[in-house]
Short mmCIF file of C-alpha atoms in Angstrom, two decimals:
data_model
loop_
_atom_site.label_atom_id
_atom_site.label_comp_id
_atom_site.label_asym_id
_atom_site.label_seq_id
_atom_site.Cartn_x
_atom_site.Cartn_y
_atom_site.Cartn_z
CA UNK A 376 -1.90 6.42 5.40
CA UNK A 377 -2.07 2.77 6.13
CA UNK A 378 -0.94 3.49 9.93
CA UNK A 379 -4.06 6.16 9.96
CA UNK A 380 -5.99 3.15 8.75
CA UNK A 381 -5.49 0.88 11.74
CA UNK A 382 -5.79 3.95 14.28
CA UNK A 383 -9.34 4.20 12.99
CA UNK A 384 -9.50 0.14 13.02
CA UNK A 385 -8.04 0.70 16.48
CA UNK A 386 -10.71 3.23 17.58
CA UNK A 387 -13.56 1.76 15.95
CA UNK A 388 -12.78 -1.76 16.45
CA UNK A 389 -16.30 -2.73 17.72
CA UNK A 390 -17.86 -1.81 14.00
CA UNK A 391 -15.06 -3.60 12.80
CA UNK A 392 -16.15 -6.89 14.90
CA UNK A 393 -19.89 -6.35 14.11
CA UNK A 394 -18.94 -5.84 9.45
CA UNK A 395 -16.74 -9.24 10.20
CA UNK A 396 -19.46 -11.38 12.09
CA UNK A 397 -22.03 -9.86 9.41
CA UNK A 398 -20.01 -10.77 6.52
CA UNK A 399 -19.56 -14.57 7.56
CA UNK A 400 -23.12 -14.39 8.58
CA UNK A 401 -24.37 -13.38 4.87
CA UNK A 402 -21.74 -15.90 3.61
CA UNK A 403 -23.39 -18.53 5.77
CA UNK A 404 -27.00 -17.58 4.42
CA UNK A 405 -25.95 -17.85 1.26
CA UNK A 406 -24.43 -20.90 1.63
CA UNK A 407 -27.77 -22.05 3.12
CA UNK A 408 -29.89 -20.73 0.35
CA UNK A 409 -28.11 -21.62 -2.44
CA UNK A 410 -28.14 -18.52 -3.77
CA UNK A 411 -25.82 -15.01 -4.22
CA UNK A 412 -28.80 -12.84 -3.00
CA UNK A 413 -26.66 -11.27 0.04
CA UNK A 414 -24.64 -9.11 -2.69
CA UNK A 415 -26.65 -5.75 -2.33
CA UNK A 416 -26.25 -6.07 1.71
CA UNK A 417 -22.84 -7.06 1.64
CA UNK A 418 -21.80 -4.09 -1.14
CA UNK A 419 -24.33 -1.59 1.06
CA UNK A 420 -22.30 -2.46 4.04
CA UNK A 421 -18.65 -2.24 2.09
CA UNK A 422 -19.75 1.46 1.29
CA UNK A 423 -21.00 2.30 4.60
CA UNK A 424 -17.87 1.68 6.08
CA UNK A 425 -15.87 3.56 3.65
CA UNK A 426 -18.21 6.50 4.31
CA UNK A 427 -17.47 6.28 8.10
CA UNK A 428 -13.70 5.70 7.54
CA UNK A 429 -13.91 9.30 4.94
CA UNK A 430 -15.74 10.97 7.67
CA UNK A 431 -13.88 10.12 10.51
CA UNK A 432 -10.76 11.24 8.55
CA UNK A 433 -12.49 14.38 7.50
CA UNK A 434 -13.95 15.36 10.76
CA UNK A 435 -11.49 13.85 13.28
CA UNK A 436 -14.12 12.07 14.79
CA UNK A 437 -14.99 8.07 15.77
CA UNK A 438 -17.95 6.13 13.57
CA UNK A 439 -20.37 7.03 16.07
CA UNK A 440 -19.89 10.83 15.70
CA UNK A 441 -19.81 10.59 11.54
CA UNK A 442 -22.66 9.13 11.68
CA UNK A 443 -24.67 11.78 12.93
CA UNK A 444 -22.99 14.63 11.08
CA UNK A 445 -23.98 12.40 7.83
CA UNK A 446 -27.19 10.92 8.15
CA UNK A 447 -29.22 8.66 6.37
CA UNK A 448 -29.61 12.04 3.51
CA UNK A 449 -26.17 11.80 2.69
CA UNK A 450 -25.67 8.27 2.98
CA UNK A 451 -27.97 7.18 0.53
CA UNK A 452 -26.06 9.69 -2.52
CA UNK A 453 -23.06 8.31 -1.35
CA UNK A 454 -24.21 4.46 -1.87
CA UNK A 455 -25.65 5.89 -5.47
CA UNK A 456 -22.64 7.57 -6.60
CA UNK A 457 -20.21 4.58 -5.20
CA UNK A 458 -22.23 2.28 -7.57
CA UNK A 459 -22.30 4.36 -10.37
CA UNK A 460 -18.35 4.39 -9.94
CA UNK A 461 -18.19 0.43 -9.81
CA UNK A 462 -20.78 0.47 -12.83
CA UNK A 463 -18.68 2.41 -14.63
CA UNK A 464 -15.37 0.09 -13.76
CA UNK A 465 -17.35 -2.57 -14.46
CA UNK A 466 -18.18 -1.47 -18.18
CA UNK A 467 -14.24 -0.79 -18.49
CA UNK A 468 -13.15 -4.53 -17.84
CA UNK A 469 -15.76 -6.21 -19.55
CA UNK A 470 -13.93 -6.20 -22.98
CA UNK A 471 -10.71 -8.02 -20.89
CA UNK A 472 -13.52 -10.82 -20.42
CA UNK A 473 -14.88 -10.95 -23.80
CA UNK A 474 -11.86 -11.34 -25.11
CA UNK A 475 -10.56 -14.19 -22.97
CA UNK A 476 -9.10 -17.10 -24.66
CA UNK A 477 -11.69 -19.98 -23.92
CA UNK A 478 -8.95 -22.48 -23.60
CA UNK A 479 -8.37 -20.49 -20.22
CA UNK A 480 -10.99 -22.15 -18.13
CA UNK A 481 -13.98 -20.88 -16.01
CA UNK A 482 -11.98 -20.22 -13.26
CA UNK A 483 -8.86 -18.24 -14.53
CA UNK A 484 -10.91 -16.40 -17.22
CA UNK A 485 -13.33 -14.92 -13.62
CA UNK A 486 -9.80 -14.62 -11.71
CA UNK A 487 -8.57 -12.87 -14.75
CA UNK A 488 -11.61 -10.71 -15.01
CA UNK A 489 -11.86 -9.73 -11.36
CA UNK A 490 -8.33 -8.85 -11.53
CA UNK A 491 -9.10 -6.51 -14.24
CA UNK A 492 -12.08 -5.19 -12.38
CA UNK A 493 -9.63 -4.10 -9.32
CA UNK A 494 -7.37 -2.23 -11.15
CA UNK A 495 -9.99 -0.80 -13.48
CA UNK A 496 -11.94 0.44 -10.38
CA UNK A 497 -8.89 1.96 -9.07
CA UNK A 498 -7.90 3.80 -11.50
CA UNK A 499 -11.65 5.07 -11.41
CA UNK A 500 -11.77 5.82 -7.97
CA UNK A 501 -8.31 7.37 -8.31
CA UNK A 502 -10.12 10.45 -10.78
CA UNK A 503 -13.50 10.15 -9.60
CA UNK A 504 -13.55 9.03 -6.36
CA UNK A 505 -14.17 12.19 -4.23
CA UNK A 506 -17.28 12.12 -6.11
CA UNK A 507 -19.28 10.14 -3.51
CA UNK A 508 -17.00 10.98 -0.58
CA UNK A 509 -17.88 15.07 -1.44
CA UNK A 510 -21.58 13.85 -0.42
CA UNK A 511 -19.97 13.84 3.19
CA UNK A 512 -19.73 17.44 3.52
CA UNK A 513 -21.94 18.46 0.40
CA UNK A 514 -19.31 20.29 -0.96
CA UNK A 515 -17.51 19.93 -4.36
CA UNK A 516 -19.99 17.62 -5.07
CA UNK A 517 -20.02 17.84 -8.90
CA UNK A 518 -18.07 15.32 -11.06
CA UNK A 519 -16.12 18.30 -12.50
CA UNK A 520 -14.89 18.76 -8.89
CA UNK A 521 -14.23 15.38 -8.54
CA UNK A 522 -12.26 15.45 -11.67
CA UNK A 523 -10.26 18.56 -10.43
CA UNK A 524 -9.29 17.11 -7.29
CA UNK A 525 -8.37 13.41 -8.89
CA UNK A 526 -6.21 14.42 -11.64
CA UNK A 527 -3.56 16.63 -9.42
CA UNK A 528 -2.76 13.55 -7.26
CA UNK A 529 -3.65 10.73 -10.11
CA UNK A 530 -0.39 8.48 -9.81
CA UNK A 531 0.64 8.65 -6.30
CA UNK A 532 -3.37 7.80 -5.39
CA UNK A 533 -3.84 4.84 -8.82
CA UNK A 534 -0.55 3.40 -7.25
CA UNK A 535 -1.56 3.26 -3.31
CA UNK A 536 -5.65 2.12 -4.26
CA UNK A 537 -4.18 -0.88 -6.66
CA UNK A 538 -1.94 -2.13 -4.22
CA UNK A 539 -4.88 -1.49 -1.35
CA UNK A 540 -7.47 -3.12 -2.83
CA UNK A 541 -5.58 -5.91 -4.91
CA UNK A 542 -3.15 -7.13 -1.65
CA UNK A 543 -6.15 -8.28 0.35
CA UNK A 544 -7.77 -10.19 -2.30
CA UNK A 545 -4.50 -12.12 -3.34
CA UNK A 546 -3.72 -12.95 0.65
CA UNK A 547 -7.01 -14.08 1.01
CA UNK A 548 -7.35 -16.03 -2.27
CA UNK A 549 -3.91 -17.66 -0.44
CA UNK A 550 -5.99 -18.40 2.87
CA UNK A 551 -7.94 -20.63 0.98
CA UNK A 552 -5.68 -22.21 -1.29
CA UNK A 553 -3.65 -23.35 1.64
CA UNK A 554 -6.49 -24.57 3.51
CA UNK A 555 -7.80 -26.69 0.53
CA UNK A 556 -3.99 -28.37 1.09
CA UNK A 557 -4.80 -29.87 3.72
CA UNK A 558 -8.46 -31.54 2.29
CA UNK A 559 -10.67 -28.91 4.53
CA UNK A 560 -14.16 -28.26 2.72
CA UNK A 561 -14.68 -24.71 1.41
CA UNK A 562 -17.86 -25.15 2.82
CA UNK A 563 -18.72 -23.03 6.61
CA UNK A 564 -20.87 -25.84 7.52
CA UNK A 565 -20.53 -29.11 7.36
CA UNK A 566 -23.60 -31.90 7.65
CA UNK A 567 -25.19 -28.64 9.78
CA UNK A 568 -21.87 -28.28 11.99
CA UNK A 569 -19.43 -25.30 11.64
CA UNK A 570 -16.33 -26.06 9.77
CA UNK A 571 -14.03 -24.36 12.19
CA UNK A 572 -11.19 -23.71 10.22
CA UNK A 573 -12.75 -21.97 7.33
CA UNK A 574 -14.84 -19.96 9.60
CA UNK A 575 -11.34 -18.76 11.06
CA UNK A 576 -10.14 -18.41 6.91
CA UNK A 577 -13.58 -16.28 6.32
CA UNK A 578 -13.42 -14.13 9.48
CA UNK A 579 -9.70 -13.26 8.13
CA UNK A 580 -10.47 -12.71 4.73
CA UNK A 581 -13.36 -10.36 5.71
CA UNK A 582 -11.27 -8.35 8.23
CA UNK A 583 -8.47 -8.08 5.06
CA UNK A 584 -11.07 -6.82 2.92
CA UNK A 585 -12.18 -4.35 5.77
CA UNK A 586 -8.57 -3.57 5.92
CA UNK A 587 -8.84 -3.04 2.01
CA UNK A 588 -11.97 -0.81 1.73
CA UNK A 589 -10.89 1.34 4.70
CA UNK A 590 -7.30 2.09 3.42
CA UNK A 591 -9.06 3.01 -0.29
CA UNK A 592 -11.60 5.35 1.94
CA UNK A 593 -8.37 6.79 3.77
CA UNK A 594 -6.69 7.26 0.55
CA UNK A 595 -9.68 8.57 -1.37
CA UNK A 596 -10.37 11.25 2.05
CA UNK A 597 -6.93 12.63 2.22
CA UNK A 598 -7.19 13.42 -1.87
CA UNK A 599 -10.49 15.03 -0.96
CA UNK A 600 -9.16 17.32 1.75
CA UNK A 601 -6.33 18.42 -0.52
CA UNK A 602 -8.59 19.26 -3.19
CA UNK A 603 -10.93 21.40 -1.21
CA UNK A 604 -9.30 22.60 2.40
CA UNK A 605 -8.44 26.31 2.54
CA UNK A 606 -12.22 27.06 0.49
CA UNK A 607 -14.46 29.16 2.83
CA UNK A 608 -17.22 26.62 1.34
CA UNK A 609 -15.61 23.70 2.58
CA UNK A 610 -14.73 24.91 6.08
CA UNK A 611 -18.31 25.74 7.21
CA UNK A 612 -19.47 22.29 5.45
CA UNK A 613 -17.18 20.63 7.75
CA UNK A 614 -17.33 22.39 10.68
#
């Protein structure tokens, strides 16, 4: 699965370019403002391209193609349902952070808590994640379904989505340790300058979590198709 991932990285590799220059450039404007406010955009855009990955898997078909067969109709589910999912991860792992030792710190009790949040929303996506990628095709689009499909391929998929979505974070929580060896400033601009090197530290650890979200989307896709090919249903949806 992860050498399906980088032919579709491989064939789409202009989308690729355009989520990486947008993610620095929300990074930047936050940075700017002060303030978080790019989340929404930057979680939007995270789903978006896990849609496209699903649907070029599904259909055999590059981004551009997906995205007409889809359409802004099914999109929009798809975003809803995706966020419900994270909600619902996100309600899992808050007990890990209420229950934090305060002697911890700030900083390890939100690395610990993030941590959880991974593996909770794994394990999540690993039963329930065909949910929103069903809204591709329109069919099997009922949490039942998705429940079907996730539990006959639970461990194999909870094993490849924690190590998919978990890798990227640690190597680029690494990038950044290592650069802040060598006194850089996490900061992308500096006195109104670009800070080169962290530029080249964000651009990475944006393509890595590309690289992340599109090998969960691969994943997620392939226990779709063996849930539901062979169904008349499912055949004329994608066709």
């Amino acid at each position: 699965m992860l050498r399906e991932t980088f032919s579709i990285i491989g064939r789409n590799w202009s989308m690729y370019v355009v989520v990486v220059i947008g993610t620095m450039a929300l990074s930047i404007f936050d940075e700017l403002s002060g303030k978080t406010t790019s989340s929404g955009a930057t979680s939007f855009m995270w789903s978006y391209v896990a849609m496209c990955v699903q649907g070029a898997v599904i259909y055999s078909a590059p981004f551009a193609e997906v995205g007409k067969r889809a359409g802004f109709g099914r999109m929009f589910p798809y975003f809803l349902k995706t966020v419900a999912l994270l909600i619902g991860a996100l309600v899992i792992s808050l007990p890990i952070f209420m229950f934090l030792p305060s002697e911890l710190g700030v900083s390890v009790s939100v690395l610990l808590f993030a941590f959880a949040l991974f593996v909770a929303y794994a394990l999540v996506l690993s039963l329930l994640g065909t949910w929103p990628t069903s809204s591709i095709t329109g069919h099997g689009t009922t949490l039942v379904d998705a429940l079907r499909r996730g539990t006959a391929r639970f461990f194999p998929t909870s094993g490849r989505l924690v190590a998919g979505m978990i890798l990227p974070a640690v190597l680029s929580i690494l990038l950044v340790v290592v650069a802040s060896q060598f006194g850089t400033s996490p900061l992308l601009l500096v006195d109104g300058k670009p800070n080169v090197v962290m530029l080249a530290i964000s651009a990475a650890a944006a393509f890595l979590q590309a690289l992340g979200v599109s090998y969960a989307a691969v994943v997620v896709a392939r226990v779709y198709l063996s849930g539901e090919q062979g169904s008349a249903e499912f055949g004329t949806a994608a066709a």
